[in-house]
Coordinates of C-alpha atoms in Angstrom, one line a residue:
Chain A
M4 CA -123.6 -14.2 -158.1
L5 CA -121.1 -16.0 -156.1
T6 CA -122.1 -16.7 -152.5
L7 CA -119.3 -17.9 -150.1
T8 CA -119.5 -19.1 -146.5
C9 CA -116.5 -17.8 -144.5
P10 CA -115.2 -20.8 -142.5
C11 CA -113.6 -18.4 -140.0
C12 CA -116.7 -16.6 -138.9
G13 CA -119.5 -18.6 -140.5
V14 CA -121.1 -15.7 -142.3
I15 CA -122.7 -16.5 -145.6
A16 CA -122.1 -13.5 -147.8
E17 CA -121.9 -12.6 -151.5
E18 CA -118.9 -11.9 -153.6
T19 CA -118.5 -8.1 -152.9
E20 CA -117.8 -8.7 -149.2
F21 CA -114.8 -10.7 -150.1
A22 CA -111.5 -9.9 -151.8
P23 CA -110.2 -12.6 -154.3
G24 CA -106.6 -13.8 -153.8
G25 CA -106.0 -15.9 -156.8
E26 CA -105.1 -19.6 -157.0
A27 CA -104.7 -21.6 -153.8
H28 CA -102.1 -24.2 -152.8
L29 CA -99.2 -22.6 -154.6
K30 CA -95.8 -23.8 -153.5
R31 CA -93.3 -21.0 -153.1
F32 CA -90.0 -21.2 -154.9
G33 CA -87.6 -18.7 -153.4
P34 CA -83.8 -18.4 -153.1
G35 CA -82.0 -21.4 -154.3
S36 CA -84.7 -22.5 -156.8
S37 CA -84.1 -22.7 -160.5
D38 CA -85.2 -19.9 -162.9
D39 CA -87.9 -22.2 -164.4
E40 CA -89.3 -23.0 -160.9
F41 CA -89.3 -19.3 -159.9
E42 CA -90.9 -18.2 -163.2
G43 CA -93.6 -20.9 -162.7
Y44 CA -94.2 -19.7 -159.1
L45 CA -94.6 -16.1 -160.2
F46 CA -96.5 -16.5 -163.4
A47 CA -97.9 -20.0 -164.2
R48 CA -101.5 -20.2 -163.0
K49 CA -104.2 -22.7 -163.8
N50 CA -107.2 -21.3 -165.6
P51 CA -109.6 -24.2 -165.6
K52 CA -113.2 -24.3 -166.8
G53 CA -114.6 -26.3 -164.0
V54 CA -113.2 -27.2 -160.5
H55 CA -110.8 -24.6 -159.2
F56 CA -109.2 -23.9 -155.8
E57 CA -109.0 -20.2 -154.8
R58 CA -107.9 -18.0 -152.0
W59 CA -110.4 -15.4 -150.7
R60 CA -110.3 -12.9 -147.9
H61 CA -113.4 -11.9 -145.9
A62 CA -112.4 -8.2 -146.4
Y63 CA -115.5 -6.5 -145.1
G64 CA -116.1 -9.1 -142.4
C65 CA -113.7 -10.9 -140.1
G66 CA -110.7 -10.1 -142.3
K67 CA -109.4 -13.6 -142.5
W68 CA -108.1 -15.5 -145.5
F69 CA -109.6 -18.8 -146.4
L70 CA -109.7 -21.2 -149.3
A71 CA -112.6 -22.1 -151.5
A72 CA -113.2 -25.0 -154.0
R73 CA -115.7 -23.9 -156.7
D74 CA -116.7 -24.4 -160.3
T75 CA -115.5 -21.5 -162.4
N76 CA -118.2 -22.4 -165.0
T77 CA -121.4 -22.7 -162.8
L78 CA -120.2 -20.7 -159.8
E79 CA -121.1 -23.7 -157.6
V80 CA -119.1 -23.6 -154.4
F81 CA -118.2 -27.1 -153.2
A82 CA -116.6 -26.1 -149.9
T83 CA -114.7 -23.4 -148.1
Y84 CA -112.0 -24.3 -145.7
K85 CA -109.2 -22.9 -143.6
A86 CA -106.2 -21.3 -145.3
Q87 CA -103.8 -23.3 -143.2
T88 CA -103.7 -26.3 -145.6
T89 CA -101.1 -27.1 -148.3
E90 CA -103.5 -29.2 -150.4
P91 CA -107.3 -29.7 -150.5
P92 CA -108.5 -31.8 -147.6
A93 CA -109.8 -35.3 -148.2
D94 CA -113.4 -34.3 -147.3
V95 CA -113.4 -31.5 -149.8
I96 CA -112.0 -33.8 -152.6
A97 CA -114.7 -36.3 -151.7
K98 CA -117.4 -33.7 -152.0
I99 CA -116.2 -32.6 -155.4
K100 CA -115.8 -36.2 -156.7
A101 CA -119.4 -36.9 -155.6
K102 CA -120.7 -34.0 -157.7
R103 CA -118.2 -34.1 -160.6
P104 CA -117.4 -37.8 -161.1
D105 CA -115.4 -37.1 -164.2
W106 CA -113.2 -34.5 -162.5
E107 CA -109.5 -35.4 -163.2
G108 CA -108.5 -34.6 -159.6
Y109 CA -106.3 -32.0 -158.0
K110 CA -102.9 -31.4 -159.7
Chain B
M10 CA -107.5 17.8 -121.5
S11 CA -109.1 18.8 -124.7
E12 CA -112.9 18.6 -125.2
A13 CA -114.0 15.3 -126.8
V14 CA -116.3 15.7 -129.8
S15 CA -118.0 12.9 -131.7
A16 CA -117.7 12.7 -135.5
L17 CA -121.0 14.5 -136.3
S18 CA -122.0 15.9 -132.8
G19 CA -125.2 13.9 -132.7
Q20 CA -126.6 15.0 -136.1
T21 CA -130.1 13.6 -136.6
H22 CA -132.3 13.2 -139.6
E23 CA -136.0 12.4 -139.7
G24 CA -137.4 10.2 -142.5
F25 CA -139.6 7.2 -142.4
V26 CA -137.3 6.3 -139.5
T27 CA -135.0 8.5 -137.4
V28 CA -131.2 8.2 -138.1
S29 CA -128.8 9.8 -135.7
E30 CA -125.2 9.8 -134.9
A31 CA -125.0 8.4 -131.4
G32 CA -122.6 11.0 -130.0
L33 CA -119.6 10.1 -127.9
V34 CA -119.2 6.3 -127.4
G35 CA -116.2 4.5 -126.0
M36 CA -114.8 1.6 -128.0
I37 CA -112.0 -0.7 -127.0
S38 CA -110.5 -3.1 -129.4
I39 CA -109.2 -6.3 -127.9
R40 CA -107.1 -8.8 -129.9
S41 CA -106.2 -12.0 -128.3
D42 CA -106.7 -15.8 -128.5
L43 CA -110.4 -15.7 -127.5
E44 CA -110.1 -19.1 -125.8
A45 CA -107.3 -17.9 -123.5
K46 CA -108.0 -18.3 -119.8
G47 CA -106.3 -14.9 -119.2
L48 CA -108.8 -13.1 -121.4
A49 CA -111.9 -14.7 -119.8
K50 CA -110.5 -13.8 -116.4
A51 CA -109.6 -10.2 -117.3
L52 CA -113.1 -9.7 -118.7
K53 CA -114.8 -11.4 -115.8
A54 CA -113.1 -9.0 -113.5
E55 CA -115.0 -6.3 -115.4
R56 CA -118.2 -8.4 -115.2
L57 CA -118.1 -9.1 -119.0
P58 CA -118.5 -12.4 -120.8
V59 CA -116.5 -13.6 -123.8
P60 CA -119.1 -13.6 -126.6
G61 CA -119.4 -16.6 -128.9
P62 CA -118.8 -16.3 -132.6
R63 CA -120.7 -13.3 -134.2
R64 CA -122.5 -12.5 -130.9
I65 CA -122.8 -9.3 -129.1
E66 CA -123.5 -9.4 -125.4
T67 CA -124.7 -6.5 -123.3
A68 CA -124.1 -6.4 -119.6
N69 CA -123.9 -3.6 -117.0
G70 CA -124.3 -0.8 -119.5
R71 CA -121.5 -2.1 -121.8
S72 CA -121.6 -4.3 -124.8
I73 CA -119.0 -6.7 -126.0
A74 CA -118.9 -7.9 -129.6
W75 CA -117.2 -10.8 -131.4
M76 CA -115.5 -9.1 -134.4
S77 CA -113.3 -12.0 -135.8
P78 CA -111.8 -15.2 -134.5
D79 CA -109.2 -13.1 -132.6
E80 CA -110.8 -9.8 -132.0
L81 CA -113.4 -8.4 -129.6
L82 CA -114.9 -4.9 -129.5
L83 CA -115.9 -3.5 -126.1
I84 CA -118.4 -0.7 -126.3
C85 CA -118.7 1.5 -123.2
A86 CA -119.1 5.0 -122.0
H87 CA -116.7 7.4 -123.7
D88 CA -115.2 8.8 -120.5
E89 CA -114.8 5.3 -119.0
A90 CA -112.8 4.0 -122.0
P91 CA -109.2 5.2 -121.1
A92 CA -109.3 3.7 -117.6
L93 CA -111.0 0.5 -118.7
T94 CA -108.3 0.1 -121.4
D95 CA -105.6 0.5 -118.8
R96 CA -107.1 -2.0 -116.5
L97 CA -107.6 -4.6 -119.2
A98 CA -104.1 -4.0 -120.7
K99 CA -102.7 -4.5 -117.2
A100 CA -104.7 -7.7 -116.6
L101 CA -103.6 -9.1 -120.0
A102 CA -100.0 -7.9 -119.7
G103 CA -98.6 -11.5 -119.5
D104 CA -100.7 -12.7 -122.4
H105 CA -100.2 -12.4 -126.1
A106 CA -102.9 -9.8 -126.4
L107 CA -103.5 -6.2 -127.4
V108 CA -106.0 -3.7 -125.9
V109 CA -106.4 -0.3 -127.6
N110 CA -108.8 2.5 -127.0
V111 CA -110.3 3.2 -130.5
S112 CA -113.1 5.5 -129.3
D113 CA -111.9 8.4 -131.4
A114 CA -111.4 6.3 -134.5
R115 CA -115.0 5.2 -134.8
A116 CA -118.4 6.6 -135.2
M117 CA -121.7 5.1 -134.1
F118 CA -125.1 5.6 -135.6
T119 CA -128.6 4.7 -134.4
I120 CA -131.5 3.9 -136.7
R121 CA -134.7 4.0 -134.8
G122 CA -138.2 3.1 -136.1
D123 CA -140.4 0.2 -137.2
K124 CA -138.7 0.1 -140.6
A125 CA -135.2 0.5 -139.4
D126 CA -134.2 -2.7 -141.2
Q127 CA -135.0 -1.3 -144.5
V128 CA -132.6 1.6 -144.2
V129 CA -129.7 -0.9 -143.8
M130 CA -131.2 -3.3 -146.4
K131 CA -130.8 -0.7 -149.1
L132 CA -127.2 -0.1 -148.3
S133 CA -125.7 -3.5 -147.4
P134 CA -125.5 -6.9 -149.2
A135 CA -126.0 -8.6 -145.8
D136 CA -129.2 -10.5 -145.2
I137 CA -130.8 -8.2 -142.6
A138 CA -134.2 -9.9 -142.6
T139 CA -132.7 -13.0 -141.0
L140 CA -130.2 -11.2 -138.7
P141 CA -131.0 -12.6 -135.3
E142 CA -131.2 -10.5 -132.1
G143 CA -127.8 -10.5 -130.4
E144 CA -125.8 -11.0 -133.5
I145 CA -123.4 -8.4 -134.9
R146 CA -122.9 -8.4 -138.6
R147 CA -119.7 -7.0 -140.1
S148 CA -120.4 -6.0 -143.7
R149 CA -120.4 -2.9 -145.8
T150 CA -122.7 0.0 -146.3
A151 CA -122.3 1.1 -149.9
Q152 CA -118.6 1.5 -150.2
V153 CA -117.3 1.5 -146.6
A154 CA -117.0 -1.2 -143.9
A155 CA -119.6 -1.2 -141.2
A156 CA -120.9 -3.4 -138.4
F157 CA -124.4 -3.4 -137.2
W158 CA -126.7 -5.2 -134.8
R159 CA -130.2 -5.1 -133.4
S160 CA -129.7 -3.0 -130.3
G161 CA -133.3 -2.8 -129.2
E162 CA -136.8 -3.2 -130.4
S163 CA -137.0 -1.6 -133.8
E164 CA -133.6 -0.2 -133.4
I165 CA -130.3 -0.9 -135.3
S166 CA -126.9 0.4 -134.2
L167 CA -124.2 0.8 -136.8
I168 CA -120.5 1.4 -136.4
S169 CA -118.2 2.8 -139.0
F170 CA -114.8 4.4 -139.1
R171 CA -114.8 8.0 -138.0
S172 CA -113.1 9.2 -141.2
V173 CA -116.1 8.1 -143.2
A174 CA -118.8 9.2 -140.8
G175 CA -120.0 12.0 -143.0
Y176 CA -120.4 9.6 -145.9
V177 CA -122.2 7.1 -143.8
M178 CA -124.6 9.8 -142.4
G179 CA -125.3 10.8 -146.0
L180 CA -126.1 7.3 -146.9
L181 CA -128.4 6.8 -144.0
E182 CA -130.1 10.1 -144.5
V183 CA -130.9 9.4 -148.1
S184 CA -131.8 5.8 -147.4
A185 CA -134.3 6.9 -144.7
R186 CA -136.0 9.6 -146.7
E187 CA -139.8 9.8 -146.4
G188 CA -141.5 7.8 -149.1
S189 CA -138.5 5.7 -149.9
D190 CA -139.5 2.7 -147.7
L191 CA -139.5 -0.6 -149.5
F192 CA -142.5 -2.3 -148.1

């Protein structure tokens, strides 16, 4: 079972209280972008076995979106953090590196 | 003015604890920056505090609960709600805030008895055993959203949407049936 801590209200809850929102830190390509960029934005998603960054919404709780760094293989959650970030914060990266020294890094 | 009727008119069921619909309750939803000075001032004028994260404070017969980083729920007497909403809306008129009387959109339930915890435990994934006094937990009961808190000694109050009040009453009634207590 996946247990997440909502960074907006501090509640520790299990998966069914949250709604998943797919991959985090996507950059939007809208009007003016090339077809390839737009296709990538719409369809290309990472599907790693290991460290992954995701969007979640505390649907049955405070209703806020937040981001989570977790391992898709072990369900270990490294950190949850505010949605208002365009890339993983340094402290989250440091936490992951401490636990997964051979992780190739974000991107 | 039409006669106000609560969702289930105070329906009560006896099991290993008593579950009842709490009847008419006033609820006012306040959305605002919770750190705003205007909000603290407007609530202070009504002799109410701004609760901290996840807290529910009771003062002068009213309760005020922290629902999310930008939302509070004020629980008061049903007949008091419209006037109170107006006063708060007027006091917050200059702020980026919203005050709405949601009394008739909600239902409230009371679970009373020594094993009240167990009724909610069976229905919600939240950790009820460690839920401290004075904390409101928004979670779900079976398939619908609910918020609950310890409203007194061996008593839990639970709020749901009015549209699902019948469903929630059914859940509580089954969960509280005699002989189905967990420990």
